[in-house]
Short mmCIF file of C-alpha atoms and ligand atoms in Angstrom, two decimals:
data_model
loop_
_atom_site.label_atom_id
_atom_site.label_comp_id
_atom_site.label_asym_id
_atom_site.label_seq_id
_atom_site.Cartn_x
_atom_site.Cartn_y
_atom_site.Cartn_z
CA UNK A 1 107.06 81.36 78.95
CA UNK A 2 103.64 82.45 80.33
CA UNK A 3 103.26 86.33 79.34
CA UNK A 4 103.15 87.96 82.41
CA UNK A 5 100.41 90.02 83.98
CA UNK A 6 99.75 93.59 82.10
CA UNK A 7 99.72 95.91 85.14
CA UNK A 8 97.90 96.79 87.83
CA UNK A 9 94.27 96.10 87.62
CA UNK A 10 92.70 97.85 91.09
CA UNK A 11 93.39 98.05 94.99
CA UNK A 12 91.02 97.23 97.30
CA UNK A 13 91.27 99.22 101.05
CA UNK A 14 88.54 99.00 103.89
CA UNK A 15 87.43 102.16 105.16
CA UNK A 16 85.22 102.85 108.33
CA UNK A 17 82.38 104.58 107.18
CA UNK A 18 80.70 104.32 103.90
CA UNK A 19 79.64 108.04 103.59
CA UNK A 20 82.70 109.74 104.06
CA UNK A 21 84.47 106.91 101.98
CA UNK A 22 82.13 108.59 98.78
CA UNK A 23 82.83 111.99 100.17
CA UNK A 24 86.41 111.44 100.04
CA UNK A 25 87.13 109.81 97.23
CA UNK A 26 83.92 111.54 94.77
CA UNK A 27 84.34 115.20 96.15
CA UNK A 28 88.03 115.78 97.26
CA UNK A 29 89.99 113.20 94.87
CA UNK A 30 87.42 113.41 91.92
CA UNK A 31 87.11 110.09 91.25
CA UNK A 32 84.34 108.93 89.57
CA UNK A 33 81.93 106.55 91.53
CA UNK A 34 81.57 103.79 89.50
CA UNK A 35 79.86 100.97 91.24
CA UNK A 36 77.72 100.90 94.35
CA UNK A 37 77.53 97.25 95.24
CA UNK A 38 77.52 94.93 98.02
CA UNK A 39 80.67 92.36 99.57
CA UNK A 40 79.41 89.58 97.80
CA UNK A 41 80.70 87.14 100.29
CA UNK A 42 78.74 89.30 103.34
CA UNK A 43 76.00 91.31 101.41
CA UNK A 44 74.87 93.26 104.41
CA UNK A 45 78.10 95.30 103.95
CA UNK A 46 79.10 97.73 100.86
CA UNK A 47 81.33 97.59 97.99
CA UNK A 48 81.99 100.82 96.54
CA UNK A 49 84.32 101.41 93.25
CA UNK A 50 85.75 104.06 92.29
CA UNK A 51 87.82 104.93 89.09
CA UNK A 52 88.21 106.68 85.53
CA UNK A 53 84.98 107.55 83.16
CA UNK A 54 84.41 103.93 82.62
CA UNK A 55 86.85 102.22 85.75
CA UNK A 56 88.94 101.35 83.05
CA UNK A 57 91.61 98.41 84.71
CA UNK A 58 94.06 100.36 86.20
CA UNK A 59 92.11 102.91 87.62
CA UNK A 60 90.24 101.26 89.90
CA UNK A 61 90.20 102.12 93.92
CA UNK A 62 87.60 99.75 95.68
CA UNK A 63 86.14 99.89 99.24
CA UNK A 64 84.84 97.71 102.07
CA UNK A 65 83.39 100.13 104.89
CA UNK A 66 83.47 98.16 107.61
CA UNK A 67 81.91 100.37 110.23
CA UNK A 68 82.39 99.20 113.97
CA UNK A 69 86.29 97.40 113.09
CA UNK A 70 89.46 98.09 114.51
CA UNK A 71 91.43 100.75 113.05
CA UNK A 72 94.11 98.73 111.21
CA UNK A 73 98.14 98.88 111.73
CA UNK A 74 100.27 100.00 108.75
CA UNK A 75 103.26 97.88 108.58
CA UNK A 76 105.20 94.76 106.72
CA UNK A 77 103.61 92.25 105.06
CA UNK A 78 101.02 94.73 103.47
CA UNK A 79 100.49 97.07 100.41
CA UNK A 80 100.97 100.45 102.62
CA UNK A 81 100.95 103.11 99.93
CA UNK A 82 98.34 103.57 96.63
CA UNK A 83 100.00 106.06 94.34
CA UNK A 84 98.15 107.91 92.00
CA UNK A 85 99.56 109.48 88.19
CA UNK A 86 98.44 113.52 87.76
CA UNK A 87 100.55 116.23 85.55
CA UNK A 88 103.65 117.11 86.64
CA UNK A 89 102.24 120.67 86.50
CA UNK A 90 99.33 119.52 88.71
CA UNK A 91 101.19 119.54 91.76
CA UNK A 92 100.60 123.00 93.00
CA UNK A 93 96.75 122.76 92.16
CA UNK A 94 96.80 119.81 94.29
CA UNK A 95 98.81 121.19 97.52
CA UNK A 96 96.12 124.19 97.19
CA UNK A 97 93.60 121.36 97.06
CA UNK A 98 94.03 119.26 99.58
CA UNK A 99 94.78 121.92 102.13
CA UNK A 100 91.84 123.62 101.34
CA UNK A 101 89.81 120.63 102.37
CA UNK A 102 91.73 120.76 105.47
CA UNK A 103 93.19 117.23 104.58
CA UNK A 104 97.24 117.21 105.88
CA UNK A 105 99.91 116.32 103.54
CA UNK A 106 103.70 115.90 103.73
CA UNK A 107 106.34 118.43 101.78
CA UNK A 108 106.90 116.56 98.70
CA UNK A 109 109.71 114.68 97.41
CA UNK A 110 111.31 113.33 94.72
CA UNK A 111 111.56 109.22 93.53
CA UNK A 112 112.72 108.09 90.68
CA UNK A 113 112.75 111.72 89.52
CA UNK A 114 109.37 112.10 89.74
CA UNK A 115 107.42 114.71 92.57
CA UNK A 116 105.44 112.48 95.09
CA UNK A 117 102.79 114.25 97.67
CA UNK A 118 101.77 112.14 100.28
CA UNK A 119 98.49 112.49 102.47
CA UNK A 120 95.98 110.07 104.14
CA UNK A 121 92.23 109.27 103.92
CA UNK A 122 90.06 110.03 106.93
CA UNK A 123 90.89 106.65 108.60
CA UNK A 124 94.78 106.71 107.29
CA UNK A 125 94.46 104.83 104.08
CA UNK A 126 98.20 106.00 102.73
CA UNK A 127 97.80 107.95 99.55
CA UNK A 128 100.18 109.53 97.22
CA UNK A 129 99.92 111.54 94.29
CA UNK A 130 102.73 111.96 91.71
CA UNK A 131 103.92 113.87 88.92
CA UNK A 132 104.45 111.78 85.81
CA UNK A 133 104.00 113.10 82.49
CA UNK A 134 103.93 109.68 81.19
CA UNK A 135 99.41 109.25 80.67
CA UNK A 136 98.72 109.73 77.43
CA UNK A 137 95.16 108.17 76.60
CA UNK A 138 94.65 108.64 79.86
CA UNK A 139 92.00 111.12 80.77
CA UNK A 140 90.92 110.38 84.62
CA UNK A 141 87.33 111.39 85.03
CA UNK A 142 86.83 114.64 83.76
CA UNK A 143 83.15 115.47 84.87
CA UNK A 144 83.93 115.60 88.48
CA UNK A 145 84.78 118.11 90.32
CA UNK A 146 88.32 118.41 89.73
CA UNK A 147 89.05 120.09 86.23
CA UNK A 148 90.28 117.98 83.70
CA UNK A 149 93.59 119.06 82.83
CA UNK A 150 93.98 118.02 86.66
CA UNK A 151 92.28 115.26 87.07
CA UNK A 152 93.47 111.72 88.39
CA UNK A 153 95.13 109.51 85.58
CA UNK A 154 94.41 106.29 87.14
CA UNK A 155 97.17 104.49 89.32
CA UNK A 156 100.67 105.10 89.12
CA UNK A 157 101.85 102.27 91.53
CA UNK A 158 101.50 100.39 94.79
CA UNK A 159 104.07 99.54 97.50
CA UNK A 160 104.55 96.80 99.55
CA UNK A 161 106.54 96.62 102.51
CA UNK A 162 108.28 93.36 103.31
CA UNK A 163 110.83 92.04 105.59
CA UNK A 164 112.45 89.58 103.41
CA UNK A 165 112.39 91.33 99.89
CA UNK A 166 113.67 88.19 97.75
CA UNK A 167 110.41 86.14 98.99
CA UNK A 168 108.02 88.95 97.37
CA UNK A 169 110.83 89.49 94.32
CA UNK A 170 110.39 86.06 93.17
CA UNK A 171 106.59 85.78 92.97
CA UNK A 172 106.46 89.46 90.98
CA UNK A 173 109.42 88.51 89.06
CA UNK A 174 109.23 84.88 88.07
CA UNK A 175 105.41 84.19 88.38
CA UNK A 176 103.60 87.31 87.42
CA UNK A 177 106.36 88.46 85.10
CA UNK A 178 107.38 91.89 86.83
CA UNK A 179 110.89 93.02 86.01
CA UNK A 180 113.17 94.72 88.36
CA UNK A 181 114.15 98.92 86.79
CA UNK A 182 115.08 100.58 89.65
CA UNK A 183 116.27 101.20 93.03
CA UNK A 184 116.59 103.94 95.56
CA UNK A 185 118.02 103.05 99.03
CA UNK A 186 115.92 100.31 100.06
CA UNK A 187 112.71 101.07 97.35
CA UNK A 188 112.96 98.23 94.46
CA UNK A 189 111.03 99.33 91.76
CA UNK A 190 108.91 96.31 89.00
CA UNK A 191 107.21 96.92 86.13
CA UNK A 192 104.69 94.46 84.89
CA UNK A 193 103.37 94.67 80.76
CA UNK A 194 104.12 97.62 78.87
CA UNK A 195 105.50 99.62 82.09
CA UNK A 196 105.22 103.35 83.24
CA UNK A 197 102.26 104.68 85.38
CA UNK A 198 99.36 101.64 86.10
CA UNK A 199 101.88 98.67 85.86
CA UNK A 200 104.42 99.87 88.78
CA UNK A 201 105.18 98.10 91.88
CA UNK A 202 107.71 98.98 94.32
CA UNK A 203 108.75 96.93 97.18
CA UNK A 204 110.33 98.42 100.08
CA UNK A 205 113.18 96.05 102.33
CA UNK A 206 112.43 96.85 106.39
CA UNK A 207 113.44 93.41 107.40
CA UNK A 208 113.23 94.75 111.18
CA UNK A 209 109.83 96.63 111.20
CA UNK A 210 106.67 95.15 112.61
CA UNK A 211 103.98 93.66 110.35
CA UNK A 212 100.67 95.52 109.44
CA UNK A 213 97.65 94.46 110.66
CA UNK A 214 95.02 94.50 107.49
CA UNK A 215 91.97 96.56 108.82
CA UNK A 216 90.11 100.06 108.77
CA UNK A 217 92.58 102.59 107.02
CA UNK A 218 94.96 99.82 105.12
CA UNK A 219 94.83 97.96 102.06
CA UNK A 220 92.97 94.50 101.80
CA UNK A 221 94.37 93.37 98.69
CA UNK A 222 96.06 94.22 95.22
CA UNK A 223 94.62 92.78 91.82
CA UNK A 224 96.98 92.85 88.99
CA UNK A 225 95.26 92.05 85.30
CA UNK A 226 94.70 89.34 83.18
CA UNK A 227 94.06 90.15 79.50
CA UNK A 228 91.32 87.52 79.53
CA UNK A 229 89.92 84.52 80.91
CA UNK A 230 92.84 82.75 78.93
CA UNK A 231 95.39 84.76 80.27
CA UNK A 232 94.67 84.06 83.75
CA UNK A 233 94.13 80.28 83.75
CA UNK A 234 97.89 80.28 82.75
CA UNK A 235 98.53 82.70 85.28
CA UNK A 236 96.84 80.31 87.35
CA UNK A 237 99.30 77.42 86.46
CA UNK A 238 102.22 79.47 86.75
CA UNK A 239 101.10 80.34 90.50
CA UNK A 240 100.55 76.90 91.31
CA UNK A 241 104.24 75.67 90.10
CA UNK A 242 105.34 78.16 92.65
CA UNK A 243 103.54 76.54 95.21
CA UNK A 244 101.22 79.23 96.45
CA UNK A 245 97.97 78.41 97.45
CA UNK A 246 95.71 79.54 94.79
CA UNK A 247 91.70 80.12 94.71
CA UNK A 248 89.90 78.69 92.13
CA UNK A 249 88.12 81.46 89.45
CA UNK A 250 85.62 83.00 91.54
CA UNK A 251 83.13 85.38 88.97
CA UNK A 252 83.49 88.94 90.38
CA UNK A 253 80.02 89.45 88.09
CA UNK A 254 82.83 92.97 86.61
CA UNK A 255 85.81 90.68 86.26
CA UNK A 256 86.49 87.21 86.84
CA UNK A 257 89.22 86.99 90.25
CA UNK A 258 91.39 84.21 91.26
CA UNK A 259 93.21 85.35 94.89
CA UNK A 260 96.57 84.05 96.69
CA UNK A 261 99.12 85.33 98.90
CA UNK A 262 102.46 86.24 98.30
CA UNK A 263 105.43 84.60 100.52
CA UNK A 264 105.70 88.39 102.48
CA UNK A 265 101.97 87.91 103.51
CA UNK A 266 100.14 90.42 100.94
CA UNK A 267 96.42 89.23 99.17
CA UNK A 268 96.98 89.19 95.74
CA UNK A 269 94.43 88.99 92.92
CA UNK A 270 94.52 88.46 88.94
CA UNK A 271 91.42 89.85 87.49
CA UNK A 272 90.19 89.63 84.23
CA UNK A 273 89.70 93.33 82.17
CA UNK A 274 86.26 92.23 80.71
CA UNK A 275 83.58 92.14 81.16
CA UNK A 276 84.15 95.20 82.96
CA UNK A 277 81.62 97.67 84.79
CA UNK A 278 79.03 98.55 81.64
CA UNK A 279 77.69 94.88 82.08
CA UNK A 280 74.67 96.06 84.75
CA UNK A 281 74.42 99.57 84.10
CA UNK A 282 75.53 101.92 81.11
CA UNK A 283 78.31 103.69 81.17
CA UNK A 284 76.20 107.01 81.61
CA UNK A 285 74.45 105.87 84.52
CA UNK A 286 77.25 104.25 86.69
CA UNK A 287 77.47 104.15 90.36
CA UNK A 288 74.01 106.18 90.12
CA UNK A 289 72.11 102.82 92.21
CA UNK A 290 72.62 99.75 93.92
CA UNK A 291 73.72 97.59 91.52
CA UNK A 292 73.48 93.79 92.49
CA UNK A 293 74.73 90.55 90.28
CA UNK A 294 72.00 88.02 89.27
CA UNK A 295 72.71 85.84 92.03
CA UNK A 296 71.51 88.37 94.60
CA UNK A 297 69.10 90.52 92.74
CA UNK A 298 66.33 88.18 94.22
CA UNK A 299 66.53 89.16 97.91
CA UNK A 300 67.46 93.03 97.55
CA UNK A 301 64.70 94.16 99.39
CA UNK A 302 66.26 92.34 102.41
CA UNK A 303 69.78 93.44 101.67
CA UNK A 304 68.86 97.22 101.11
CA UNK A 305 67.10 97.05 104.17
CA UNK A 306 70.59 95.95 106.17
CA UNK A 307 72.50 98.79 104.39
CA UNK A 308 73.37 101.86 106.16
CA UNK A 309 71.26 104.78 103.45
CA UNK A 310 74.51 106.73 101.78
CA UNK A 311 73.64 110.37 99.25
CA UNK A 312 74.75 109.35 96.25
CA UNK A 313 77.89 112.10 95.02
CA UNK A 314 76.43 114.29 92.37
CA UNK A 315 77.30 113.51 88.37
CA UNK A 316 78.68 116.71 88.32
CA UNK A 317 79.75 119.07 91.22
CA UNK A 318 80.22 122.77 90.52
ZN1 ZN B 401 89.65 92.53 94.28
#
C-alpha cells in the first residue's frame, strides 16, 4: 500500500486585482508574503504566495489576479471554502478585527466542536477561520501585523462541494489515502497523514445544487503534499490505476507539481515539500522582489514591463 499523501500542501484562488489581493491577505489576515512571482504558464500575469515565516507546506494561500475576468460562481464541483487554524481564544480578537476593517462576517458556529467564523475576500473568495487548539509547532507569521499569540496557524481544512459524494470519496480515500472521521448532516469530514489542522478535508453532499464556475473570487485548485519526489511518483501510479488523467511532473521551481481532476470536477495537485521557497531568496528577504525561476530570469525586463507596479506590504506593520 502506497502511503498516502501527508496533508494539505496549499490552495490556490484567483483574485481580481493584484494590489488589494497583498492588502488583504498581508495587512488584514497577517499573512506573510512569501513569494512575488509570475504564472509561469502566462508570465505577463502574477503569482503571489502567501503563508507562515517560511510558507512552510500547509500554510500556503497562492494567487492568480486576473484583472479584467468574470467574477466566478461558487458552487459544486469546486473547493468553496479555505479554512484557516487560530486559538480558540482568538476568536473575539478576530470578530473585533475583521469588523474593524469593515470586512462582513457571519455569527459563528460550531463543527465538529470547534468555533468557525466565516467572511469573504474583496471579490468573495470564501474564508473561514476556526478555533482549534490543536497547532503546536505551529507559529503562523508572527512579524506581521497581527500579534503572535493571534496569528494564523496555517490551514485548518478545505471543502469541496460535490453532487455525487462517493465519486470524490473514492479518489481521497483509496488513492490519496484520506480516511473518513466524521460527519455532520451532509459535511463528511477526511483526514490525510498524521490528521488534525493542515491535513483536513471535508466534502459536502448537495447532489441538487448548481456547479461553480472556477473564476475571480473561487478557488483554482487544491495541492495536497508529497514527502518527496519519491513519494509522489507513487502517488503518481496510484492516480493512474484509478484512471484519472494525470500530468506528468511539471517543476514548480518551489515544489515539484503533478495536477489531475477528481471525478466531482475539482483541480487537484500533489506537490513536493522541498525544495521549498528559500531556494531564490533567503528566508529573511522573502516576497521582498520579483522573484523569477532560471528559465525566465533572461527576459525580465520584458515581463516587468507587462506587470501592473504593486507596493510591496511592509516587513513589519505597526
Ligand atoms: Zn498549485
Amino acid at each position: 500500500m502506497v502511503k498516502g499523501v501527508l496533508g494539505l500542501h496549499h490552495v490556490t484562488s484567483i483574485s481580481s486585482d493584484p494590489q488589494k489581493t497583498l492588502d488583504f491577505y498581508s495587512k488584514i489576515l497577517g499573512l506573510r508574503l512569501i513569494k512575488l512571482t509570475v504564472n509561469y504558464d502566462d508570465p505577463s500575469t502574477y503569482h503571489v504566495y502567501f503563508g507562515d515565516e517560511i510558507g512552510h507546506p500547509g500554510s500556503v494561500l497562492t494567487f492568480f489576479p486576473w484583472s479584467g475576468q468574470p467574477r466566478g460562481r461558487k458552487g459544486t464541483g469546486q473547493a468553496t471554502n479555505t479554512s484557516f487554524s487560530i486559538p480558540q481564544e482568538s476568536i473575539p480578537y478576530w470578530q473585533d478585527r475583521l469588523k474593524s476593517h469593515s470586512v462582513s462576517q457571519e455569527a459563528t458556529r460550531k463543527r465538529f466542536g470547534e468555533t468557525v467564523l466565516s467572511f469573504e475576500d474583496q471579490d468573495g473568495q470564501g474564508l473561514e477561520l476556526v478555533g482549534n487548539n490543536e497547532n503546536e509547532g505551529r507559529t503562523g507569521w508572527t512579524q506581521g501585523p497581527v500579534p503572535r499569540e493571534h496569528a494564523i496557524r496555517g490551514f485548518h481544512s478545505v471543502t469541496l462541494s460535490e453532487e455525487v459524494l462517493e465519486r470524490t470519496e473514492s479518489v481521497l480515500v483509496d488513492t490519496l489515502g484520506f480516511r473518513l472521521v466524521g460527519q455532520e448532516e451532509n459535511r463528511f469530514r477526511y483526514e490525510a497523514g498524521k490528521g488534525a489542522a493542515g491535513t483536513i478535508v471535508d466534502v459536502v453532499s448537495r447532489p441538487n445544487a448548481q456547479r461553480g464556475f472556477v473564476s475571480v473570487g473561487t478557488v483554482h485548485h487544491v495541492a495536497f503534499r508529497a514527502a518527496d519526489d519519491e513519494h509522489q511518483k507513487d502517488l503518481r501510479q496510484e492516480i493512474v490505476k484509478a484512471d484519472l488523467n494525470v500530468t506528468p511532473v511539471i517543476n514548480r521551481n518551489y515544489f515539484h507539481s503533478i495536477y489531475f481532476r477528481e471525478r466531482g470536477g475539482v483541480l487537484f495537485e500533489v506537490a513536493t515539500d522541498q525544495p521549498g521557497f528559500a531556494i531564490d531568496e533567503s528566508p529573511e528577504q522573502l516576497g521582498t522582489r520579483l522573484a523569477l525561476p532560471p528559465w525566465l530570469e533572461h527576459s525580465r525586463a520584458e515581463i516587468e514591463k507587462n506587470l501592473a507596479p504593486v507596493s510591496l506590504p511592509n516587513r513589519v506593520v505597526a
